[in-house]
PDB file of C-alpha atoms in Angstrom:
ATOM      1  CA  MET A   1     -37.608 -45.849  56.728  1.00 60.00           C
ATOM      2  CA  ARG A   2     -37.700 -42.329  55.343  1.00 69.00           C
ATOM      3  CA  ILE A   3     -37.204 -39.596  57.946  1.00 69.00           C
ATOM      4  CA  THR A   4     -39.838 -36.879  57.582  1.00 72.00           C
ATOM      5  CA  GLN A   5     -38.720 -33.654  59.212  1.00 77.00           C
ATOM      6  CA  GLY A   6     -39.076 -30.117  57.978  1.00 79.00           C
ATOM      7  CA  THR A   7     -41.231 -28.028  55.731  1.00 82.00           C
ATOM      8  CA  PHE A   8     -41.398 -30.318  52.700  1.00 82.00           C
ATOM      9  CA  SER A   9     -41.231 -33.710  54.426  1.00 78.00           C
ATOM     10  CA  TYR A  10     -44.342 -34.965  52.644  1.00 80.00           C
ATOM     11  CA  LEU A  11     -42.836 -34.376  49.166  1.00 82.00           C
ATOM     12  CA  PRO A  12     -40.217 -36.389  47.284  1.00 85.00           C
ATOM     13  CA  ASP A  13     -36.640 -35.180  47.754  1.00 87.00           C
ATOM     14  CA  PHE A  14     -35.803 -31.972  45.892  1.00 91.00           C
ATOM     15  CA  ASP A  15     -33.266 -31.859  43.086  1.00 94.00           C
ATOM     16  CA  ASP A  16     -30.667 -29.068  43.138  1.00 95.00           C
ATOM     17  CA  ASP A  17     -32.795 -26.704  41.028  1.00 96.00           C
ATOM     18  CA  GLU A  18     -35.687 -27.028  43.470  1.00 95.00           C
ATOM     19  CA  VAL A  19     -33.347 -26.528  46.441  1.00 96.00           C
ATOM     20  CA  ARG A  20     -31.901 -23.433  44.751  1.00 97.00           C
ATOM     21  CA  ALA A  21     -35.440 -22.056  44.241  1.00 96.00           C
ATOM     22  CA  GLN A  22     -36.219 -22.462  47.951  1.00 95.00           C
ATOM     23  CA  VAL A  23     -32.905 -20.846  48.923  1.00 97.00           C
ATOM     24  CA  GLN A  24     -33.718 -17.945  46.606  1.00 97.00           C
ATOM     25  CA  TYR A  25     -37.142 -17.652  48.260  1.00 96.00           C
ATOM     26  CA  CYS A  26     -35.387 -17.309  51.640  1.00 95.00           C
ATOM     27  CA  LEU A  27     -33.046 -14.663  50.279  1.00 96.00           C
ATOM     28  CA  ASP A  28     -35.909 -12.785  48.610  1.00 95.00           C
ATOM     29  CA  ASN A  29     -37.602 -12.599  52.023  1.00 94.00           C
ATOM     30  CA  ASP A  30     -34.361 -11.390  53.686  1.00 92.00           C
ATOM     31  CA  TRP A  31     -34.030 -14.618  55.681  1.00 94.00           C
ATOM     32  CA  PRO A  32     -30.447 -15.618  56.532  1.00 94.00           C
ATOM     33  CA  VAL A  33     -29.675 -19.218  55.589  1.00 96.00           C
ATOM     34  CA  SER A  34     -27.698 -21.872  57.418  1.00 96.00           C
ATOM     35  CA  ILE A  35     -26.663 -25.419  56.556  1.00 97.00           C
ATOM     36  CA  GLU A  36     -26.654 -28.136  59.225  1.00 96.00           C
ATOM     37  CA  TYR A  37     -25.799 -31.852  59.278  1.00 95.00           C
ATOM     38  CA  THR A  38     -26.197 -34.816  61.627  1.00 90.00           C
ATOM     39  CA  ASP A  39     -25.941 -38.576  61.808  1.00 84.00           C
ATOM     40  CA  ASP A  40     -28.608 -38.720  64.560  1.00 79.00           C
ATOM     41  CA  PRO A  41     -31.939 -37.700  63.021  1.00 78.00           C
ATOM     42  CA  HIS A  42     -34.040 -38.310  66.142  1.00 74.00           C
ATOM     43  CA  PRO A  43     -37.115 -36.022  65.976  1.00 73.00           C
ATOM     44  CA  ARG A  44     -36.153 -34.364  69.263  1.00 74.00           C
ATOM     45  CA  ASN A  45     -32.562 -33.770  68.172  1.00 78.00           C
ATOM     46  CA  VAL A  46     -33.008 -30.155  67.135  1.00 80.00           C
ATOM     47  CA  TYR A  47     -29.333 -29.272  67.621  1.00 85.00           C
ATOM     48  CA  TRP A  48     -27.629 -30.419  64.454  1.00 92.00           C
ATOM     49  CA  ASP A  49     -23.998 -29.493  63.719  1.00 93.00           C
ATOM     50  CA  MET A  50     -23.677 -26.281  61.746  1.00 95.00           C
ATOM     51  CA  TRP A  51     -21.700 -26.159  58.518  1.00 96.00           C
ATOM     52  CA  GLY A  52     -19.782 -22.904  58.852  1.00 91.00           C
ATOM     53  CA  LEU A  53     -21.621 -19.871  60.136  1.00 91.00           C
ATOM     54  CA  PRO A  54     -25.120 -18.670  59.227  1.00 89.00           C
ATOM     55  CA  MET A  55     -24.950 -16.791  55.946  1.00 92.00           C
ATOM     56  CA  PHE A  56     -26.376 -13.426  57.000  1.00 91.00           C
ATOM     57  CA  ASP A  57     -24.983 -11.264  54.202  1.00 89.00           C
ATOM     58  CA  ILE A  58     -25.196 -13.676  51.265  1.00 91.00           C
ATOM     59  CA  LYS A  59     -27.675 -12.500  48.619  1.00 91.00           C
ATOM     60  CA  ASP A  60     -26.834 -15.034  45.906  1.00 93.00           C
ATOM     61  CA  ALA A  61     -28.317 -18.544  45.963  1.00 96.00           C
ATOM     62  CA  ALA A  62     -25.332 -19.844  43.983  1.00 96.00           C
ATOM     63  CA  ALA A  63     -22.993 -19.099  46.915  1.00 96.00           C
ATOM     64  CA  ILE A  64     -25.194 -21.053  49.294  1.00 96.00           C
ATOM     65  CA  MET A  65     -25.463 -23.921  46.813  1.00 97.00           C
ATOM     66  CA  MET A  66     -21.653 -23.948  46.603  1.00 96.00           C
ATOM     67  CA  GLU A  67     -21.458 -24.311  50.412  1.00 96.00           C
ATOM     68  CA  LEU A  68     -24.093 -27.051  50.275  1.00 97.00           C
ATOM     69  CA  GLY A  69     -21.964 -28.874  47.696  1.00 97.00           C
ATOM     70  CA  LYS A  70     -18.930 -28.692  49.978  1.00 97.00           C
ATOM     71  CA  CYS A  71     -20.972 -29.996  52.900  1.00 97.00           C
ATOM     72  CA  ARG A  72     -22.287 -32.874  50.765  1.00 96.00           C
ATOM     73  CA  GLU A  73     -18.710 -33.807  49.791  1.00 97.00           C
ATOM     74  CA  VAL A  74     -17.599 -34.045  53.414  1.00 96.00           C
ATOM     75  CA  PHE A  75     -20.810 -35.523  54.884  1.00 94.00           C
ATOM     76  CA  ALA A  76     -22.225 -37.571  52.008  1.00 91.00           C
ATOM     77  CA  ASN A  77     -23.701 -40.188  54.367  1.00 89.00           C
ATOM     78  CA  HIS A  78     -25.322 -37.728  56.780  1.00 90.00           C
ATOM     79  CA  TYR A  79     -28.580 -35.856  56.897  1.00 91.00           C
ATOM     80  CA  ILE A  80     -28.123 -32.267  55.729  1.00 95.00           C
ATOM     81  CA  ARG A  81     -30.745 -29.568  56.052  1.00 95.00           C
ATOM     82  CA  ILE A  82     -31.150 -25.940  55.064  1.00 96.00           C
ATOM     83  CA  ASN A  83     -32.737 -23.441  57.443  1.00 95.00           C
ATOM     84  CA  GLY A  84     -34.074 -19.978  56.722  1.00 95.00           C
ATOM     85  CA  TYR A  85     -34.379 -17.612  59.707  1.00 93.00           C
ATOM     86  CA  ASP A  86     -36.932 -14.828  59.919  1.00 92.00           C
ATOM     87  CA  ARG A  87     -35.614 -12.104  62.231  1.00 86.00           C
ATOM     88  CA  ARG A  88     -38.528  -9.676  61.877  1.00 86.00           C
ATOM     89  CA  TYR A  89     -39.834 -10.536  65.330  1.00 81.00           C
ATOM     90  CA  GLY A  90     -36.583  -9.577  67.051  1.00 83.00           C
ATOM     91  CA  ARG A  91     -35.601 -13.181  67.741  1.00 80.00           C
ATOM     92  CA  GLN A  92     -34.364 -16.151  65.801  1.00 77.00           C
ATOM     93  CA  THR A  93     -37.400 -17.805  64.249  1.00 88.00           C
ATOM     94  CA  THR A  94     -37.055 -20.722  61.845  1.00 90.00           C
ATOM     95  CA  ALA A  95     -39.246 -19.827  58.894  1.00 92.00           C
ATOM     96  CA  LEU A  96     -38.171 -22.672  56.614  1.00 92.00           C
ATOM     97  CA  SER A  97     -36.263 -25.893  57.245  1.00 93.00           C
ATOM     98  CA  PHE A  98     -35.922 -28.909  54.959  1.00 93.00           C
ATOM     99  CA  ILE A  99     -33.665 -31.916  54.411  1.00 93.00           C
ATOM    100  CA  VAL A 100     -31.527 -31.774  51.270  1.00 94.00           C
ATOM    101  CA  ASN A 101     -29.319 -34.855  51.768  1.00 93.00           C
ATOM    102  CA  ARG A 102     -29.888 -38.306  53.248  1.00 89.00           C
ATOM    103  CA  PRO A 103     -27.757 -41.400  53.830  1.00 85.00           C
ATOM    104  CA  LYS A 104     -28.253 -44.186  51.306  1.00 82.00           C
ATOM    105  CA  ASP A 105     -29.724 -46.413  54.023  1.00 78.00           C
ATOM    106  CA  GLU A 106     -32.038 -44.902  56.644  1.00 75.00           C
ATOM    107  CA  PRO A 107     -32.270 -47.448  59.462  1.00 73.00           C
ATOM    108  CA  GLY A 108     -35.375 -46.028  61.165  1.00 73.00           C
ATOM    109  CA  PHE A 109     -36.636 -46.114  64.746  1.00 74.00           C
ATOM    110  CA  ARG A 110     -38.188 -48.437  67.266  1.00 77.00           C
ATOM    111  CA  VAL A 111     -40.658 -47.643  70.023  1.00 82.00           C
ATOM    112  CA  GLU A 112     -39.734 -48.876  73.489  1.00 84.00           C
ATOM    113  CA  ARG A 113     -42.579 -49.347  75.970  1.00 87.00           C
ATOM    114  CA  GLN A 114     -41.980 -49.089  79.704  1.00 89.00           C
ATOM    115  CA  GLU A 115     -44.611 -49.995  82.257  1.00 90.00           C
ATOM    116  CA  PHE A 116     -44.647 -48.499  85.741  1.00 88.00           C
ATOM    117  CA  GLY A 117     -46.805 -48.817  88.812  1.00 86.00           C
ATOM    118  CA  ASP A 118     -50.295 -47.396  88.827  1.00 86.00           C
ATOM    119  CA  ARG A 119     -50.807 -48.375  85.163  1.00 86.00           C
ATOM    120  CA  GLN A 120     -48.395 -45.778  83.873  1.00 90.00           C
ATOM    121  CA  VAL A 121     -46.936 -46.483  80.462  1.00 91.00           C
ATOM    122  CA  LYS A 122     -44.113 -44.458  78.917  1.00 89.00           C
ATOM    123  CA  TYR A 123     -42.871 -44.692  75.354  1.00 87.00           C
ATOM    124  CA  THR A 124     -39.428 -43.829  74.046  1.00 82.00           C
ATOM    125  CA  ILE A 125     -38.320 -43.525  70.433  1.00 78.00           C
ATOM    126  CA  HIS A 126     -34.906 -45.081  69.766  1.00 78.00           C
ATOM    127  CA  SER A 127     -32.985 -44.430  66.551  1.00 76.00           C
ATOM    128  CA  TYR A 128     -31.282 -47.528  65.150  1.00 74.00           C
ATOM    129  CA  ALA A 129     -28.578 -45.198  63.839  1.00 72.00           C
ATOM    130  CA  THR A 130     -27.377 -44.530  67.398  1.00 75.00           C
ATOM    131  CA  ASP A 131     -26.562 -48.211  67.936  1.00 77.00           C
ATOM    132  CA  ARG A 132     -23.196 -47.425  66.319  1.00 75.00           C
ATOM    133  CA  PRO A 133     -20.730 -44.732  67.434  1.00 75.00           C
ATOM    134  CA  SER A 134     -20.949 -41.239  65.973  1.00 73.00           C
ATOM    135  CA  GLY A 135     -19.071 -41.068  62.682  1.00 70.00           C
ATOM    136  CA  GLN A 136     -19.640 -44.789  61.947  1.00 71.00           C
ATOM    137  CA  ARG A 137     -23.436 -44.834  61.743  1.00 68.00           C
ATOM    138  CA  TYR A 138     -23.831 -44.903  57.958  1.00 65.00           C
ATOM    139  CA  GLU A 139     -20.758 -46.745  56.695  1.00 62.00           C
TER     140      GLU A 139
END
């Protein structure tokens, strides 16, 4: 199952030249860029681990691509995304976010249905990836 999160989730995965073009677009708009990774891609898991610090003063897409390469080396079997932050509104606003790395096997999700009194039904999304401990999910 292919996880679809972020700005370009409906498109095929970007190659490095396309990623670099989007990073340059962020920099051209004065949006700081950050790189994040996770092994739990649940749609409500918005707090991914950050690779280093946000790159506020970087103006060269090559430097960000170099950091992305380092992150890919360490977390090859994790989801990695790039975020661009628009600070014009006086607060941190995500202007652009897209996945740039995926594990070879994406296990997907299941929907769990719970029935309660008074005909109440609640649904929960469960990631198959979380059936294994963190750090061992994509081995």
